[in-house]
Amino acid sequence: MSHDTIAVVDFGGQYAHLIATKIRRLHVLAEIRQPEDPTPLFARCKGIILSGSPSLSAFGEDSAYNKDIYGLDIPILGFCFGHQEIAKHYGGTVVHGGREWGRADLHLTPGHPLFAGLSPVERVWMSHFDSVTSVGPDFAEIGYTQLGDAGEPHHFAAIGSNTHRRYGLQFHPEVDDTVHGSEMIRNFVLGICNCQPSWTMERYVEEAVARVREQVGDRSVFLLASGGVDSTVAAKLFGLALGPDRLHLLHVDNGLMRKDESRTVMLALGEMGLDRHLHFVDASDTFLSALEGVVEPERKRRIIGDTFIEVFEREAAQLGIEHHLLGQGTIYPDTIETGGTKRADTIKTHHNRVPVIERMIAEGRVVEPLAELYKVEVRELGEKLSVPHDMIWRHPFPGPGLGVRLLCSNGCEDRDGFEEIEPKVAEIAGGYGVQAMALPIRSVGVKADLRSYEHPVLVSGEVEWERLVELAGTIFREVAGINRCLWNLGPAAPARVRPLAATVTRARLDLLREADAIVMDGLRRRGLYDTIWQCPTVLVPLEIDGAGREFVIVRPIHSERAMTATPAELPPLLLADLRRQILSLPDVSGLALDVTSKPPGTIEWE
Ligand code: XMP
């Protein structure tokens, strides 16, 4: 069945996804669209939302997007950049200036359909450099912002034309700091666009089952079941759609799993009744030899992705499965962060999107029933499909596993730019009464939607959590070349830190597995496992004691969709446990907590 749909035009950044998830919570389907998509794709929607953009300005230059959408007789609402574009298109003026940042009070026109049910003054969240200073014919100001009672009003914070059914909001209703932003989105979607809320999880199940049956026909599906939330929910969905005989599950121990993971996953899949054709292969030797001597993160990811497929093809051939399709539990954000949208830079190659899989997708040999869903929706779907609670609420674990948490190095000091970086970080840290040093290795991060590969800073000393997070933010803002901040949990500030030559080896992986098991166990024992989104443990080949022993980093974060993240504070008792247990592991001499938000750091280190 077709659903009433809202097109969300993605002008870059992550805002479009926030908007889409807020609309979907209203049980209305939201599709992310590219600015240059053809008009017929928009014409079948009941409304369009133009997102903000971190890099585009509506001032001066002629922004390139499909402006024929303005000729469609469906309502359009713009946020921030989208707001300015609408104003400009219909004869208004946009100027550089009038920057607002953070919270503001919106004085709105009561009774306007966009603001139904809201108070005359609403708290909103602003983030803009350019401003609308006049509107064209048929348009009116429907809200302005003002700082306090006596401040100068900032006009045209909200504009609208009921004749054209075009509206613009300078602020971001999709972020939680706009207290009643969801209501504004609801008023647009259900009120002005008159969408029927038919996109429910029950219907999603029915429709996904029908789609899988249609795509698969009389063939069978072969799914790599890692035991993660996504592939487990996908397995259950395939089982429902195709029956147990046409679903082959393969769990690969790639040598990059957590401690005891493969055994636990095989048991859990069996308990879910998915064991009619449940295969297991220990391919750790294949993976480890493919990764031998490789240091560069993107190369490691590619090799892991390619080896997955190689192992999969080999096993499928051995098991005699012909005409199979490759099932994958790919979810929506997986496709975005590899440049799945035209505007997103390649931050990291996702293992579900390595070239060989792209080729299979082009040949129509891949079936991905969750590819439109966000993680929270996959979990909701898992609940509908009676996937056990523990499987649904496991922390996300990346496909390349510990491979992206085991940093490698050729042992060369990487101190590019340190002459400028070091005095700056030392000075900033000094203002907080602590010491800081840049580390001579790099990790992946994301800045203004672009991939960064920069140095971490290690902060040593006593400092309160809020001050520590503030210090990290100051360093990121003021020091180029830094994308992570670590808080030293070791006994003292190291005098000198040197990179060690290190590659992917079973011994290093075993060490990381032990450290990770200590962290996971600690979170569970202290009742924190469910409140923390994810907590990667990372092994970093840096030595501080001249004895060739490595550094362990613990990265607890809070997040809603993994698109952004904030560092999570751990209680002192847990920190003490981690110190005691991890620092007594053989071959570990340093321990730090990663206190980096995303951006500028990604959740994983590689
Ligand atoms: P980043 O590190 O990009 O991660 O902030 C966002 C979320 O995605 C997970 N992640 C992956 N998951 N295959 C996966 O299945 C991958 O290649 C991959 N890389 C990152 C990461 O754990 C986090 O939840």
Coordinates of N, CA and C in Angstrom, one line a residue, residues 402 405-407 439 441 456-459 484-491 494 497-498 500 507-520 535-545 548-556 570 575 577-595 605:
L402 N 36.3 -5.8 16.3 CA 37.4 -5.2 17.0 C 38.5 -4.7 16.0
R405 N 38.8 -1.2 16.4 CA 39.2 -0.8 17.7 C 40.6 -1.2 18.1
L406 N 41.3 -1.7 17.1 CA 42.7 -2.1 17.4 C 43.6 -1.3 16.5
L407 N 44.0 -0.2 17.0 CA 44.8 0.7 16.2 C 46.2 0.1 15.9
L439 N 49.0 13.4 21.3 CA 49.6 12.1 21.1 C 50.0 11.8 19.6
I441 N 49.7 9.8 17.3 CA 49.0 8.8 16.5 C 47.7 9.6 16.0
P456 N 44.7 12.8 19.0 CA 44.0 13.0 20.2 C 44.9 13.8 21.2
V457 N 44.3 14.4 22.2 CA 45.0 15.1 23.3 C 44.8 14.3 24.6
L458 N 45.8 14.1 25.3 CA 45.7 13.4 26.6 C 45.7 14.4 27.7
V459 N 44.7 14.5 28.5 CA 44.6 15.4 29.7 C 44.9 14.6 30.9
R484 N 40.1 14.5 19.2 CA 39.7 13.7 20.3 C 40.4 14.2 21.6
C485 N 39.7 14.0 22.7 CA 40.2 14.4 24.0 C 40.1 13.2 24.9
L486 N 41.2 12.8 25.6 CA 41.2 11.7 26.5 C 41.6 12.2 27.9
W487 N 41.0 11.5 28.8 CA 41.3 11.8 30.2 C 42.1 10.7 30.8
N488 N 43.3 11.0 31.2 CA 44.2 9.9 31.7 C 43.7 9.3 33.0
L489 N 43.5 8.0 33.0 CA 43.1 7.3 34.2 C 44.3 6.6 34.9
G490 N 45.4 6.7 34.2 CA 46.6 6.1 34.8 C 47.1 6.9 36.0
P491 N 48.2 6.4 36.6 CA 48.6 7.0 37.9 C 49.2 8.4 37.7
P494 N 52.1 11.0 31.8 CA 53.3 10.4 31.2 C 54.3 11.5 30.8
V497 N 55.4 9.9 25.3 CA 54.6 8.8 24.8 C 55.1 8.5 23.4
R498 N 55.4 7.2 23.1 CA 55.9 6.8 21.8 C 55.0 5.8 21.1
L500 N 54.3 2.5 19.0 CA 54.9 1.2 18.9 C 54.5 0.6 17.5
A507 N 47.4 -12.1 19.3 CA 47.7 -11.8 20.7 C 47.2 -10.4 21.1
R508 N 47.3 -9.4 20.2 CA 46.8 -8.1 20.5 C 45.2 -8.1 20.6
L509 N 44.6 -8.9 19.7 CA 43.1 -9.0 19.8 C 42.7 -9.7 21.1
D510 N 43.4 -10.7 21.5 CA 43.1 -11.3 22.8 C 43.2 -10.3 23.9
L511 N 44.2 -9.5 23.9 CA 44.4 -8.5 24.9 C 43.2 -7.5 24.9
L512 N 42.8 -7.1 23.7 CA 41.7 -6.2 23.6 C 40.4 -6.8 24.1
R513 N 40.2 -8.1 23.7 CA 39.0 -8.8 24.2 C 38.9 -8.9 25.7
E514 N 40.1 -9.1 26.4 CA 40.1 -9.1 27.8 C 39.6 -7.7 28.4
A515 N 40.2 -6.7 27.8 CA 39.9 -5.3 28.3 C 38.5 -5.0 28.1
D516 N 38.0 -5.4 26.9 CA 36.6 -5.1 26.5 C 35.6 -5.9 27.5
A517 N 36.0 -7.1 27.8 CA 35.1 -7.9 28.7 C 35.1 -7.3 30.1
I518 N 36.2 -6.7 30.5 CA 36.2 -6.0 31.8 C 35.3 -4.8 31.8
V519 N 35.3 -4.1 30.7 CA 34.5 -2.9 30.6 C 33.0 -3.3 30.6
M520 N 32.6 -4.2 29.7 CA 31.2 -4.6 29.6 C 30.7 -5.2 30.9
C535 N 29.9 1.5 24.2 CA 31.1 1.8 24.9 C 32.3 1.1 24.3
P536 N 32.8 1.5 23.2 CA 34.0 0.8 22.6 C 35.2 0.9 23.5
T537 N 35.9 -0.2 23.5 CA 37.2 -0.2 24.2 C 38.2 -0.3 23.1
V538 N 39.3 0.5 23.1 CA 40.2 0.6 22.0 C 41.6 0.3 22.5
L539 N 42.4 -0.5 21.7 CA 43.8 -0.7 22.0 C 44.6 0.2 21.1
V540 N 45.5 1.0 21.7 CA 46.2 2.0 21.0 C 47.7 1.7 21.2
P541 N 48.5 1.5 20.1 CA 49.9 1.1 20.3 C 50.8 2.3 20.7
L542 N 50.6 2.8 21.9 CA 51.4 3.9 22.4 C 52.1 3.4 23.7
E543 N 53.3 3.6 23.9 CA 53.9 3.2 25.1 C 54.3 4.4 25.9
I544 N 54.2 4.2 27.3 CA 54.6 5.3 28.1 C 55.7 4.9 29.1
D545 N 56.0 3.6 29.1 CA 57.0 3.2 30.1 C 58.3 2.6 29.5
G548 N 57.3 -1.3 26.0 CA 56.5 -1.9 24.8 C 55.1 -2.3 25.2
R549 N 54.6 -1.7 26.3 CA 53.2 -2.0 26.7 C 52.2 -0.9 26.2
E550 N 51.0 -1.3 25.9 CA 50.1 -0.4 25.1 C 49.1 0.4 26.0
F551 N 48.3 1.2 25.3 CA 47.3 2.1 26.0 C 45.9 1.5 25.7
V552 N 45.1 1.5 26.7 CA 43.7 1.2 26.5 C 42.8 2.4 26.6
I553 N 41.9 2.6 25.7 CA 40.9 3.7 25.8 C 39.5 3.2 25.9
V554 N 38.8 3.8 26.8 CA 37.4 3.4 27.0 C 36.5 4.6 26.6
R555 N 35.5 4.3 25.7 CA 34.7 5.4 25.1 C 33.2 5.2 25.4
P556 N 32.8 5.5 26.6 CA 31.3 5.4 26.8 C 30.6 6.6 26.3
L570 N 31.2 8.2 33.9 CA 31.1 6.9 34.6 C 31.4 7.2 36.1
L575 N 35.2 3.6 37.6 CA 36.5 4.0 37.1 C 37.6 3.3 38.0
D577 N 37.4 0.4 39.5 CA 37.4 -1.0 39.0 C 38.2 -1.1 37.8
L578 N 37.9 -0.2 36.8 CA 38.6 -0.3 35.5 C 40.1 -0.1 35.6
R579 N 40.4 0.9 36.4 CA 41.9 1.2 36.7 C 42.6 -0.1 37.2
R580 N 42.0 -0.7 38.2 CA 42.6 -1.8 38.9 C 42.7 -3.0 37.9
Q581 N 41.6 -3.3 37.2 CA 41.6 -4.5 36.4 C 42.4 -4.3 35.1
I582 N 42.1 -3.2 34.4 CA 42.8 -3.1 33.1 C 44.3 -2.8 33.2
L583 N 44.6 -2.0 34.2 CA 46.1 -1.7 34.3 C 46.9 -2.9 34.8
S584 N 46.1 -3.9 35.3 CA 46.9 -5.1 35.7 C 47.0 -6.2 34.6
L585 N 46.4 -5.9 33.4 CA 46.5 -6.8 32.3 C 48.0 -6.8 31.8
P586 N 48.5 -7.9 31.4 CA 49.8 -7.9 30.9 C 49.8 -7.1 29.6
D587 N 50.9 -6.4 29.3 CA 51.0 -5.6 28.1 C 50.2 -4.3 28.0
V588 N 49.6 -3.9 29.2 CA 48.9 -2.6 29.2 C 49.6 -1.7 30.2
S589 N 49.9 -0.5 29.8 CA 50.6 0.4 30.7 C 49.8 1.7 30.9
G590 N 48.8 1.9 30.0 CA 48.1 3.2 30.1 C 46.6 3.0 29.9
L591 N 45.8 3.9 30.6 CA 44.4 3.8 30.5 C 43.8 5.2 30.4
A592 N 42.9 5.4 29.5 CA 42.3 6.7 29.4 C 40.8 6.6 29.0
L593 N 40.0 7.6 29.4 CA 38.6 7.7 29.1 C 38.5 8.7 27.9
D594 N 37.8 8.3 26.8 CA 37.6 9.2 25.7 C 36.4 10.1 26.0
V595 N 36.7 11.4 26.1 CA 35.6 12.3 26.5 C 35.2 13.2 25.3
W605 N 37.1 4.5 16.6 CA 38.3 5.2 16.4 C 38.8 5.2 15.0

